[in-house]
Amino acid sequence: MTAALAMPGLESRGMAERLQQNTGGAGPQFSVMMWTLNKRGSFEENLERVAQAGYGHVELVGEFARWSEEDWRRILARMQALKITVDATSGVKAGFADPAGGDAFVAELKGFIPTVQRLGCGQIILLSGKRIDGAAPGVQRAASIEVLKRAAEILNSAGLTGVIEPIDRLENPSIYLDGVAEALEIVRAVGSPKVKVLYDLYHEQRGLGNLIEKLEKNIDEVGLIHVADVPGRHEPGTGEVNFGNVYRALARLKYRGVIAMEFYPTGNVVETLRHAREEALRAWVG
């Protein structure tokens, strides 16, 4: 039985049997991006809620930068007791698409790795940085490829993976990388299993849509999925995305990475998170 089905809530024998039958037991892994819960309680209170909702992973955006040594010991011990691990984190502030900033990006990535390893985390979320006004066509893409090739060597040595995340320009008008299609092209040009794409369904739907076809054509380059409905960045079912179809596509494509909930719950945190995970599992097993 998978970790996803070892948690309370949906975990009936029938569901476990269907998961085993349909996927060989290799069901999806689920995570929660912790920043989305900031207004609902403290970090540690929200860890408890995530565990109660049946999740085995969380994702971070640099919360640890404010932790004292005692905070580190206490929080890591509590996570261990709750059987929660960190599957991904951001924390590299430099962007990889600045033609003049490659050395700074690589240096910051190197310096960040000990923190990532202390978290027991396997993936680092990487952002492109700003679009450079007046830059010649293709210059920032070429810079991205060159810098990420250097990053791949560092990540490989550390046993980590980098996932590059496009952000829609409704949210960040100055961002360079704003769509999955270009992210996939960059990752293919880098040519390393240590650099993948973070496919954020919320950002891609807002900016460009056509979510499933891009998954079908590029699933091998996808290292992480982020989930929130559009508009509003709330849980699936509150907006325009048919997440049942998306989850069924991911199951059919045998996606084996993490699906991270990165939404603002509209109701009770535990109940909303649990429901989002259970609905994904129902769609997954068909």
Coordinates of C-alpha atoms in Angstrom, one line a residue:
M1 CA 0.0 0.0 0.0
T2 CA 1.3 3.4 -0.9
A3 CA 2.0 6.2 1.6
A4 CA -0.9 8.1 0.1
L5 CA -3.2 5.3 1.1
A6 CA -1.8 4.7 4.5
M7 CA -3.4 7.9 5.8
P8 CA -6.8 8.5 7.3
G9 CA -9.8 9.5 5.2
L10 CA -10.3 7.8 1.9
E11 CA -8.2 4.8 2.6
S12 CA -10.5 1.8 2.2
R13 CA -9.4 -1.6 1.2
G14 CA -11.4 -1.2 -2.0
M15 CA -9.5 2.0 -2.9
A16 CA -6.2 0.3 -2.2
E17 CA -7.1 -2.6 -4.3
R18 CA -8.1 -0.4 -7.2
L19 CA -4.9 1.5 -7.0
Q20 CA -2.9 -1.7 -7.0
Q21 CA -4.9 -3.0 -10.0
N22 CA -4.8 0.2 -12.0
T23 CA -1.2 1.3 -11.3
G24 CA 0.6 -1.6 -9.7
G25 CA 0.4 0.2 -6.4
A26 CA 2.5 3.2 -7.7
G27 CA 0.0 5.9 -6.9
P28 CA 0.6 9.6 -6.7
Q29 CA 2.4 11.4 -3.9
F30 CA 0.8 14.5 -2.5
S31 CA 2.3 17.6 -0.9
V32 CA 1.2 21.0 0.4
M33 CA 2.9 24.3 -0.3
M34 CA 3.1 25.8 3.1
W35 CA 3.0 29.5 2.2
T36 CA -0.6 29.2 1.2
L37 CA -1.6 28.5 4.8
N38 CA 0.3 31.4 6.4
K39 CA -2.8 33.3 7.3
R40 CA -4.4 30.2 8.8
G41 CA -1.9 29.7 11.6
S42 CA 1.7 29.2 12.6
F43 CA 4.1 27.0 10.5
E44 CA 3.9 24.3 13.1
E45 CA 0.2 24.5 13.5
N46 CA -0.1 24.1 9.8
L47 CA 2.2 21.1 9.8
E48 CA -0.2 19.4 12.1
R49 CA -3.1 20.2 9.8
V50 CA -1.2 18.9 6.8
A51 CA -0.6 15.6 8.6
Q52 CA -4.2 15.4 9.8
A53 CA -5.3 15.8 6.1
G54 CA -3.2 12.8 5.1
Y55 CA -0.2 14.3 3.4
G56 CA 3.3 13.0 3.6
H57 CA 5.1 16.0 2.1
V58 CA 5.3 19.7 2.3
E59 CA 7.0 22.4 0.1
L60 CA 8.8 25.5 1.4
V61 CA 9.7 29.0 0.0
G62 CA 12.5 29.9 2.5
E63 CA 10.6 29.8 5.8
F64 CA 13.8 28.2 7.3
A65 CA 15.8 31.5 6.8
R66 CA 14.1 32.8 9.9
W67 CA 14.6 29.7 12.0
S68 CA 16.9 29.7 15.0
E69 CA 19.0 26.6 15.7
E70 CA 16.5 25.5 18.2
D71 CA 13.7 26.1 15.7
W72 CA 15.5 23.8 13.2
R73 CA 15.9 21.0 15.8
R74 CA 12.3 21.3 17.0
I75 CA 10.6 21.5 13.6
L76 CA 12.7 18.7 12.0
A77 CA 11.9 16.5 14.9
R78 CA 8.2 17.3 14.7
M79 CA 8.2 16.6 11.0
Q80 CA 9.8 13.3 11.6
A81 CA 7.2 12.4 14.2
L82 CA 4.5 13.4 11.8
K83 CA 6.1 11.4 9.0
I84 CA 6.3 14.5 6.8
T85 CA 9.2 15.2 4.5
V86 CA 10.1 18.3 2.4
D87 CA 9.9 17.3 -1.2
A88 CA 10.8 20.7 -2.8
T89 CA 11.8 24.2 -1.8
S90 CA 12.7 27.4 -3.4
G91 CA 15.4 29.7 -1.9
V92 CA 17.7 30.7 -4.7
K93 CA 16.9 34.4 -5.3
A94 CA 19.0 34.9 -8.4
G95 CA 17.4 34.1 -11.8
F96 CA 18.9 31.7 -14.3
A97 CA 18.0 33.8 -17.4
D98 CA 20.2 36.8 -16.9
P99 CA 23.1 36.7 -19.4
A100 CA 25.3 38.7 -17.0
G101 CA 24.2 36.8 -13.9
G102 CA 25.3 33.2 -14.4
D103 CA 28.2 33.2 -12.0
A104 CA 26.0 34.7 -9.3
F105 CA 23.3 32.2 -9.8
V106 CA 25.7 29.3 -9.7
A107 CA 27.4 30.6 -6.6
E108 CA 24.0 31.0 -4.8
L109 CA 22.9 27.6 -5.8
K110 CA 26.1 26.1 -4.4
G111 CA 25.7 27.9 -1.2
F112 CA 22.1 26.8 -0.8
I113 CA 22.7 23.1 -1.2
P114 CA 23.7 22.4 2.5
T115 CA 20.4 23.9 3.6
V116 CA 18.5 21.8 1.2
Q117 CA 20.3 18.7 2.4
R118 CA 19.6 19.5 6.0
L119 CA 15.9 19.7 5.1
G120 CA 16.2 16.2 3.6
C121 CA 14.8 17.7 0.4
G122 CA 15.3 16.3 -3.1
Q123 CA 14.2 19.2 -5.4
I124 CA 15.0 22.9 -5.7
I125 CA 12.5 25.2 -7.4
L126 CA 14.3 27.6 -9.7
L127 CA 13.0 30.8 -11.3
S128 CA 14.2 32.6 -14.4
G129 CA 14.3 36.1 -13.0
K130 CA 13.2 39.2 -14.9
R131 CA 12.7 39.8 -18.6
I132 CA 15.4 42.2 -19.8
D133 CA 13.9 45.0 -21.8
G134 CA 15.6 45.5 -25.2
A135 CA 17.5 42.1 -25.0
A136 CA 18.0 40.6 -28.5
P137 CA 15.7 37.7 -29.3
G138 CA 16.9 34.4 -27.9
V139 CA 19.6 35.9 -25.7
Q140 CA 17.8 35.0 -22.4
R141 CA 16.9 31.6 -23.6
A142 CA 20.5 30.9 -24.5
A143 CA 21.6 32.2 -21.1
S144 CA 19.1 30.0 -19.4
I145 CA 20.4 26.9 -21.2
E146 CA 24.0 27.7 -20.5
V147 CA 23.4 28.4 -16.8
L148 CA 21.2 25.4 -16.2
K149 CA 23.8 23.1 -17.7
R150 CA 26.2 24.4 -15.1
A151 CA 23.6 24.0 -12.5
A152 CA 22.9 20.4 -13.6
E153 CA 26.5 19.4 -12.8
I154 CA 26.2 20.9 -9.3
L155 CA 22.8 19.3 -8.7
N156 CA 24.1 15.9 -9.9
S157 CA 27.0 16.0 -7.5
A158 CA 24.7 16.8 -4.6
G159 CA 22.1 14.2 -5.6
L160 CA 19.4 16.8 -6.2
T161 CA 17.1 17.9 -9.0
G162 CA 16.2 21.4 -10.1
V163 CA 12.7 22.2 -11.3
I164 CA 12.2 25.4 -13.3
E165 CA 9.0 27.2 -12.8
P166 CA 7.2 29.5 -15.3
I167 CA 5.1 32.2 -13.7
D168 CA 2.2 33.8 -15.6
R169 CA 2.6 37.5 -16.3
L170 CA -0.7 38.4 -14.7
E171 CA 1.0 37.6 -11.5
N172 CA 4.5 38.7 -12.3
P173 CA 4.5 41.1 -15.3
S174 CA 8.3 41.3 -15.4
I175 CA 9.1 37.6 -15.3
Y176 CA 11.1 36.1 -18.2
L177 CA 9.9 32.5 -18.3
D178 CA 6.1 32.7 -18.4
G179 CA 5.0 29.4 -20.0
V180 CA 5.5 25.7 -19.9
A181 CA 6.3 25.3 -23.6
E182 CA 9.5 27.4 -23.4
A183 CA 10.4 25.8 -20.1
L184 CA 10.2 22.4 -21.8
E185 CA 12.3 23.5 -24.7
I186 CA 15.0 24.8 -22.3
V187 CA 15.0 21.6 -20.3
R188 CA 15.4 19.5 -23.4
A189 CA 18.3 21.7 -24.5
V190 CA 20.0 21.3 -21.1
G191 CA 19.7 17.6 -21.6
S192 CA 20.1 16.5 -18.0
P193 CA 17.8 14.4 -15.8
K194 CA 18.7 16.7 -13.0
V195 CA 16.8 19.6 -14.5
K196 CA 13.0 19.3 -15.0
V197 CA 10.0 21.5 -15.4
L198 CA 7.6 22.4 -12.5
Y199 CA 4.3 22.4 -14.3
D200 CA 2.1 24.8 -12.3
L201 CA -1.4 24.2 -13.6
Y202 CA -2.6 27.5 -12.1
H203 CA 0.0 29.6 -13.8
E204 CA -0.3 27.8 -17.1
Q205 CA -4.1 28.0 -17.1
R206 CA -4.1 31.7 -16.4
G207 CA -1.5 32.5 -19.1
L208 CA -2.0 29.9 -21.8
G209 CA -4.3 27.0 -21.0
N210 CA -4.3 23.8 -23.0
L211 CA -3.1 21.9 -19.9
I212 CA -3.5 18.3 -20.9
E213 CA -2.1 18.2 -24.4
K214 CA 1.2 19.7 -23.0
L215 CA 1.3 17.0 -20.4
E216 CA 0.7 14.3 -22.9
K217 CA 3.5 15.4 -25.2
N218 CA 6.1 16.2 -22.5
I219 CA 5.4 14.1 -19.4
D220 CA 9.0 12.8 -19.2
E221 CA 10.3 16.4 -18.7
V222 CA 7.9 17.2 -15.9
G223 CA 9.4 16.9 -12.4
L224 CA 6.7 18.4 -10.2
I225 CA 3.0 19.4 -10.5
H226 CA 1.4 22.3 -8.6
V227 CA -2.4 22.6 -8.2
A228 CA -4.8 25.5 -7.7
D229 CA -8.0 26.4 -9.5
V230 CA -8.5 29.5 -11.6
P231 CA -9.6 32.2 -10.8
G232 CA -8.8 32.9 -7.2
R233 CA -6.1 30.3 -6.4
H234 CA -8.4 28.1 -4.4
E235 CA -9.0 24.4 -4.2
P236 CA -10.0 22.3 -7.2
G237 CA -13.7 22.6 -7.9
T238 CA -13.9 26.3 -7.2
G239 CA -13.0 27.5 -10.7
E240 CA -12.7 26.6 -14.4
V241 CA -10.2 23.7 -14.5
N242 CA -11.5 20.2 -14.8
F243 CA -9.0 18.6 -12.4
G244 CA -10.6 15.2 -12.7
N245 CA -9.6 15.1 -16.4
V246 CA -6.1 16.4 -15.5
Y247 CA -5.6 13.7 -12.8
R248 CA -6.8 11.0 -15.1
A249 CA -4.4 12.1 -17.8
L250 CA -1.5 12.1 -15.3
A251 CA -2.5 8.5 -14.2
R252 CA -2.7 7.4 -17.9
L253 CA 0.7 8.9 -18.5
K254 CA 2.2 7.2 -15.5
Y255 CA 3.4 10.3 -13.8
R256 CA 5.2 9.3 -10.7
G257 CA 6.3 12.7 -9.2
V258 CA 4.7 14.8 -6.5
I259 CA 1.4 16.7 -6.9
A260 CA 1.5 19.7 -4.6
M261 CA -1.5 21.6 -3.5
E262 CA -0.7 25.3 -3.7
F263 CA -4.0 26.9 -3.0
Y264 CA -5.8 29.0 -0.4
P265 CA -8.4 26.8 1.2
T266 CA -11.8 28.4 1.2
G267 CA -13.0 26.4 4.2
N268 CA -11.6 24.4 7.1
V269 CA -7.9 23.7 6.3
V270 CA -7.8 20.0 7.2
E271 CA -11.1 19.2 5.5
T272 CA -10.3 21.1 2.3
L273 CA -6.9 19.6 2.0
R274 CA -8.2 16.1 2.7
H275 CA -10.9 16.5 0.1
A276 CA -8.5 17.8 -2.5
R277 CA -6.3 14.7 -2.0
E278 CA -9.2 12.3 -2.0
E279 CA -10.7 13.7 -5.1
A280 CA -7.4 13.4 -6.9
L281 CA -7.1 9.8 -5.8
R282 CA -10.6 9.0 -7.0
A283 CA -9.9 10.4 -10.4
W284 CA -6.5 8.6 -10.5
V285 CA -7.9 5.1 -9.9
G286 CA -10.8 5.7 -12.3

